[in-house]
């Protein structure tokens, strides 16, 4: 299609909108999950989101007239995208939730915000992708702004939980970086919707293993019996997966993985307007300063 023939300069505005759109969708979904998912099992919610997400993306694929599955996609692309789904949807999400439970959301996200750096390192090692000085400065500004917003006021944790939680958070960041890279490896042969469908297949394989090993099928059934559980799963599948993940695949397809990854980690900043005007939460000076730094860094990445 025409989108594959765009130069990097021409594709960057589309990439930026796609990456920030993905972050926005994940931000909205996270607020819904926080409000409606209280008391529900995270494994059950994640499993339901992935199962329904795969059904919805398959329906979209059929309605577009592209058949049940992506056509003319090589075995290597299938392998990379399936692996990306296992790493991102099953392993990465599970590790992130484990970090939340061990050391709290703020500290977990603080460590997780380094995933663009890990993505940049892996991109350089595997693809030879390099970033110019201004792009590096922009990326560091975005990460710095995120750290300022979510840093401080960390939840207290026991020393034993601290070490374990930090490890979970780092492994989640590494899984996110690896998922971005493996996605990019397979995106040369398929569009964003087809890539998302294959990744969700990998996610289903991974999450089934998680449910079987953890004996958590009852948790999924309990979530499905709950009205809030069904609403949270629907939100996660439609907003977080169908829209958010497709937009993230578009961003990864159109530009360097490190740039796309950086823009997609801006959730802690994008949630500030929601916190202030919808949730009526008080913002602090460092939140506003962090957001301004993040916007400045994003502007540099757009150049």
PDB file of N, CA and C in Angstrom, residues 40-93:
ATOM      1  N   UNK A  40     -10.994  -7.469  41.107  1.00  0.00           N
ATOM      2  CA  UNK A  40     -11.017  -8.537  40.115  1.00  0.00           C
ATOM      3  C   UNK A  40      -9.598  -9.038  39.857  1.00  0.00           C
ATOM      4  N   UNK A  41      -9.484 -10.295  39.509  1.00  0.00           N
ATOM      5  CA  UNK A  41      -8.180 -10.908  39.288  1.00  0.00           C
ATOM      6  C   UNK A  41      -7.547 -10.401  37.989  1.00  0.00           C
ATOM      7  N   UNK A  42      -6.291  -9.959  38.081  1.00  0.00           N
ATOM      8  CA  UNK A  42      -5.619  -9.373  36.916  1.00  0.00           C
ATOM      9  C   UNK A  42      -5.407 -10.398  35.807  1.00  0.00           C
ATOM     10  N   UNK A  43      -5.142 -11.654  36.190  1.00  0.00           N
ATOM     11  CA  UNK A  43      -4.936 -12.684  35.164  1.00  0.00           C
ATOM     12  C   UNK A  43      -6.222 -12.956  34.403  1.00  0.00           C
ATOM     13  N   UNK A  44      -7.334 -12.970  35.115  1.00  0.00           N
ATOM     14  CA  UNK A  44      -8.615 -13.174  34.451  1.00  0.00           C
ATOM     15  C   UNK A  44      -8.958 -12.025  33.527  1.00  0.00           C
ATOM     16  N   UNK A  45      -8.699 -10.790  33.982  1.00  0.00           N
ATOM     17  CA  UNK A  45      -8.952  -9.620  33.142  1.00  0.00           C
ATOM     18  C   UNK A  45      -8.075  -9.634  31.899  1.00  0.00           C
ATOM     19  N   UNK A  46      -6.808  -9.933  32.069  1.00  0.00           N
ATOM     20  CA  UNK A  46      -5.885  -9.946  30.935  1.00  0.00           C
ATOM     21  C   UNK A  46      -6.258 -11.026  29.935  1.00  0.00           C
ATOM     22  N   UNK A  47      -6.627 -12.207  30.450  1.00  0.00           N
ATOM     23  CA  UNK A  47      -7.024 -13.301  29.561  1.00  0.00           C
ATOM     24  C   UNK A  47      -8.278 -12.944  28.768  1.00  0.00           C
ATOM     25  N   UNK A  48      -9.283 -12.415  29.461  1.00  0.00           N
ATOM     26  CA  UNK A  48     -10.518 -12.035  28.777  1.00  0.00           C
ATOM     27  C   UNK A  48     -10.279 -10.978  27.724  1.00  0.00           C
ATOM     28  N   UNK A  49      -9.423  -9.994  28.035  1.00  0.00           N
ATOM     29  CA  UNK A  49      -9.089  -8.933  27.078  1.00  0.00           C
ATOM     30  C   UNK A  49      -8.428  -9.508  25.831  1.00  0.00           C
ATOM     31  N   UNK A  50      -7.506 -10.431  26.008  1.00  0.00           N
ATOM     32  CA  UNK A  50      -6.788 -10.998  24.868  1.00  0.00           C
ATOM     33  C   UNK A  50      -7.715 -11.869  24.021  1.00  0.00           C
ATOM     34  N   UNK A  51      -8.524 -12.721  24.672  1.00  0.00           N
ATOM     35  CA  UNK A  51      -9.444 -13.583  23.919  1.00  0.00           C
ATOM     36  C   UNK A  51     -10.432 -12.755  23.094  1.00  0.00           C
ATOM     37  N   UNK A  52     -11.075 -11.766  23.744  1.00  0.00           N
ATOM     38  CA  UNK A  52     -12.044 -10.943  23.030  1.00  0.00           C
ATOM     39  C   UNK A  52     -11.351 -10.081  21.983  1.00  0.00           C
ATOM     40  N   UNK A  53     -10.172  -9.583  22.299  1.00  0.00           N
ATOM     41  CA  UNK A  53      -9.422  -8.785  21.332  1.00  0.00           C
ATOM     42  C   UNK A  53      -9.133  -9.555  20.060  1.00  0.00           C
ATOM     43  N   UNK A  54      -8.765 -10.827  20.203  1.00  0.00           N
ATOM     44  CA  UNK A  54      -8.498 -11.654  19.018  1.00  0.00           C
ATOM     45  C   UNK A  54      -9.765 -11.846  18.185  1.00  0.00           C
ATOM     46  N   UNK A  55     -10.899 -12.061  18.847  1.00  0.00           N
ATOM     47  CA  UNK A  55     -12.161 -12.216  18.115  1.00  0.00           C
ATOM     48  C   UNK A  55     -12.510 -10.932  17.350  1.00  0.00           C
ATOM     49  N   UNK A  56     -12.346  -9.785  17.994  1.00  0.00           N
ATOM     50  CA  UNK A  56     -12.692  -8.516  17.358  1.00  0.00           C
ATOM     51  C   UNK A  56     -11.778  -8.200  16.184  1.00  0.00           C
ATOM     52  N   UNK A  57     -10.478  -8.404  16.353  1.00  0.00           N
ATOM     53  CA  UNK A  57      -9.541  -8.085  15.276  1.00  0.00           C
ATOM     54  C   UNK A  57      -9.719  -9.041  14.109  1.00  0.00           C
ATOM     55  N   UNK A  58     -10.122 -10.295  14.385  1.00  0.00           N
ATOM     56  CA  UNK A  58     -10.403 -11.253  13.311  1.00  0.00           C
ATOM     57  C   UNK A  58     -11.646 -10.810  12.540  1.00  0.00           C
ATOM     58  N   UNK A  59     -12.648 -10.308  13.258  1.00  0.00           N
ATOM     59  CA  UNK A  59     -13.859  -9.799  12.601  1.00  0.00           C
ATOM     60  C   UNK A  59     -13.517  -8.613  11.708  1.00  0.00           C
ATOM     61  N   UNK A  60     -12.693  -7.700  12.193  1.00  0.00           N
ATOM     62  CA  UNK A  60     -12.264  -6.556  11.383  1.00  0.00           C
ATOM     63  C   UNK A  60     -11.533  -7.030  10.141  1.00  0.00           C
ATOM     64  N   UNK A  61     -10.678  -8.022  10.305  1.00  0.00           N
ATOM     65  CA  UNK A  61      -9.923  -8.564   9.174  1.00  0.00           C
ATOM     66  C   UNK A  61     -10.863  -9.150   8.126  1.00  0.00           C
ATOM     67  N   UNK A  62     -11.899  -9.847   8.582  1.00  0.00           N
ATOM     68  CA  UNK A  62     -12.878 -10.422   7.659  1.00  0.00           C
ATOM     69  C   UNK A  62     -13.674  -9.339   6.948  1.00  0.00           C
ATOM     70  N   UNK A  63     -14.110  -8.320   7.697  1.00  0.00           N
ATOM     71  CA  UNK A  63     -14.902  -7.240   7.112  1.00  0.00           C
ATOM     72  C   UNK A  63     -14.109  -6.448   6.071  1.00  0.00           C
ATOM     73  N   UNK A  64     -12.798  -6.419   6.215  1.00  0.00           N
ATOM     74  CA  UNK A  64     -11.959  -5.742   5.225  1.00  0.00           C
ATOM     75  C   UNK A  64     -11.755  -6.582   3.971  1.00  0.00           C
ATOM     76  N   UNK A  65     -12.296  -7.799   3.963  1.00  0.00           N
ATOM     77  CA  UNK A  65     -12.174  -8.668   2.807  1.00  0.00           C
ATOM     78  C   UNK A  65     -10.823  -9.330   2.659  1.00  0.00           C
ATOM     79  N   UNK A  66     -10.088  -9.454   3.775  1.00  0.00           N
ATOM     80  CA  UNK A  66      -8.748 -10.030   3.724  1.00  0.00           C
ATOM     81  C   UNK A  66      -8.693 -11.468   4.208  1.00  0.00           C
ATOM     82  N   UNK A  67      -9.873 -12.093   4.347  1.00  0.00           N
ATOM     83  CA  UNK A  67      -9.896 -13.483   4.775  1.00  0.00           C
ATOM     84  C   UNK A  67      -9.828 -13.633   6.280  1.00  0.00           C
ATOM     85  N   UNK A  68      -9.804 -14.883   6.725  1.00  0.00           N
ATOM     86  CA  UNK A  68      -9.787 -15.170   8.151  1.00  0.00           C
ATOM     87  C   UNK A  68      -8.457 -14.802   8.795  1.00  0.00           C
ATOM     88  N   UNK A  69      -7.367 -15.033   8.046  1.00  0.00           N
ATOM     89  CA  UNK A  69      -6.026 -14.739   8.544  1.00  0.00           C
ATOM     90  C   UNK A  69      -5.263 -13.932   7.501  1.00  0.00           C
ATOM     91  N   UNK A  70      -4.198 -13.241   7.894  1.00  0.00           N
ATOM     92  CA  UNK A  70      -3.372 -12.511   6.923  1.00  0.00           C
ATOM     93  C   UNK A  70      -2.821 -13.432   5.845  1.00  0.00           C
ATOM     94  N   UNK A  71      -2.886 -12.970   4.610  1.00  0.00           N
ATOM     95  CA  UNK A  71      -2.433 -13.763   3.482  1.00  0.00           C
ATOM     96  C   UNK A  71      -1.030 -13.337   3.056  1.00  0.00           C
ATOM     97  N   UNK A  72      -0.347 -14.226   2.366  1.00  0.00           N
ATOM     98  CA  UNK A  72       0.972 -13.937   1.787  1.00  0.00           C
ATOM     99  C   UNK A  72       1.961 -13.420   2.822  1.00  0.00           C
ATOM    100  N   UNK A  73       1.903 -13.989   4.012  1.00  0.00           N
ATOM    101  CA  UNK A  73       2.838 -13.638   5.071  1.00  0.00           C
ATOM    102  C   UNK A  73       3.768 -14.819   5.284  1.00  0.00           C
ATOM    103  N   UNK A  74       5.065 -14.569   5.203  1.00  0.00           N
ATOM    104  CA  UNK A  74       6.041 -15.639   5.322  1.00  0.00           C
ATOM    105  C   UNK A  74       6.082 -16.237   6.715  1.00  0.00           C
ATOM    106  N   UNK A  75       6.648 -17.444   6.785  1.00  0.00           N
ATOM    107  CA  UNK A  75       6.741 -18.146   8.059  1.00  0.00           C
ATOM    108  C   UNK A  75       7.585 -17.374   9.063  1.00  0.00           C
ATOM    109  N   UNK A  76       8.608 -16.674   8.572  1.00  0.00           N
ATOM    110  CA  UNK A  76       9.462 -15.917   9.487  1.00  0.00           C
ATOM    111  C   UNK A  76       8.693 -14.778  10.149  1.00  0.00           C
ATOM    112  N   UNK A  77       7.834 -14.086   9.368  1.00  0.00           N
ATOM    113  CA  UNK A  77       7.033 -13.002   9.931  1.00  0.00           C
ATOM    114  C   UNK A  77       6.042 -13.547  10.960  1.00  0.00           C
ATOM    115  N   UNK A  78       5.405 -14.667  10.641  1.00  0.00           N
ATOM    116  CA  UNK A  78       4.497 -15.308  11.594  1.00  0.00           C
ATOM    117  C   UNK A  78       5.221 -15.623  12.893  1.00  0.00           C
ATOM    118  N   UNK A  79       6.421 -16.177  12.786  1.00  0.00           N
ATOM    119  CA  UNK A  79       7.176 -16.561  13.978  1.00  0.00           C
ATOM    120  C   UNK A  79       7.506 -15.353  14.844  1.00  0.00           C
ATOM    121  N   UNK A  80       7.993 -14.262  14.206  1.00  0.00           N
ATOM    122  CA  UNK A  80       8.362 -13.068  14.967  1.00  0.00           C
ATOM    123  C   UNK A  80       7.154 -12.441  15.652  1.00  0.00           C
ATOM    124  N   UNK A  81       6.021 -12.369  14.935  1.00  0.00           N
ATOM    125  CA  UNK A  81       4.839 -11.727  15.504  1.00  0.00           C
ATOM    126  C   UNK A  81       4.185 -12.578  16.594  1.00  0.00           C
ATOM    127  N   UNK A  82       4.184 -13.894  16.402  1.00  0.00           N
ATOM    128  CA  UNK A  82       3.689 -14.774  17.461  1.00  0.00           C
ATOM    129  C   UNK A  82       4.547 -14.636  18.716  1.00  0.00           C
ATOM    130  N   UNK A  83       5.876 -14.611  18.504  1.00  0.00           N
ATOM    131  CA  UNK A  83       6.790 -14.444  19.629  1.00  0.00           C
ATOM    132  C   UNK A  83       6.564 -13.109  20.328  1.00  0.00           C
ATOM    133  N   UNK A  84       6.318 -12.060  19.539  1.00  0.00           N
ATOM    134  CA  UNK A  84       6.039 -10.742  20.106  1.00  0.00           C
ATOM    135  C   UNK A  84       4.792 -10.777  20.978  1.00  0.00           C
ATOM    136  N   UNK A  85       3.772 -11.505  20.525  1.00  0.00           N
ATOM    137  CA  UNK A  85       2.538 -11.618  21.306  1.00  0.00           C
ATOM    138  C   UNK A  85       2.751 -12.339  22.620  1.00  0.00           C
ATOM    139  N   UNK A  86       3.524 -13.422  22.583  1.00  0.00           N
ATOM    140  CA  UNK A  86       3.811 -14.166  23.806  1.00  0.00           C
ATOM    141  C   UNK A  86       4.577 -13.281  24.787  1.00  0.00           C
ATOM    142  N   UNK A  87       5.602 -12.590  24.269  1.00  0.00           N
ATOM    143  CA  UNK A  87       6.439 -11.747  25.128  1.00  0.00           C
ATOM    144  C   UNK A  87       5.654 -10.557  25.673  1.00  0.00           C
ATOM    145  N   UNK A  88       4.921  -9.862  24.790  1.00  0.00           N
ATOM    146  CA  UNK A  88       4.249  -8.640  25.193  1.00  0.00           C
ATOM    147  C   UNK A  88       2.974  -8.865  25.981  1.00  0.00           C
ATOM    148  N   UNK A  89       2.050  -9.674  25.443  1.00  0.00           N
ATOM    149  CA  UNK A  89       0.736  -9.836  26.065  1.00  0.00           C
ATOM    150  C   UNK A  89       0.767 -10.756  27.276  1.00  0.00           C
ATOM    151  N   UNK A  90       1.514 -11.843  27.199  1.00  0.00           N
ATOM    152  CA  UNK A  90       1.519 -12.811  28.295  1.00  0.00           C
ATOM    153  C   UNK A  90       2.599 -12.498  29.325  1.00  0.00           C
ATOM    154  N   UNK A  91       3.869 -12.502  28.895  1.00  0.00           N
ATOM    155  CA  UNK A  91       4.970 -12.300  29.845  1.00  0.00           C
ATOM    156  C   UNK A  91       5.035 -10.858  30.343  1.00  0.00           C
ATOM    157  N   UNK A  92       5.056  -9.885  29.415  1.00  0.00           N
ATOM    158  CA  UNK A  92       5.223  -8.487  29.798  1.00  0.00           C
ATOM    159  C   UNK A  92       4.121  -7.982  30.713  1.00  0.00           C
ATOM    160  N   UNK A  93       2.866  -8.230  30.352  1.00  0.00           N
ATOM    161  CA  UNK A  93       1.748  -7.761  31.175  1.00  0.00           C
ATOM    162  C   UNK A  93       1.764  -8.418  32.556  1.00  0.00           C
TER     163      UNK A  93
END
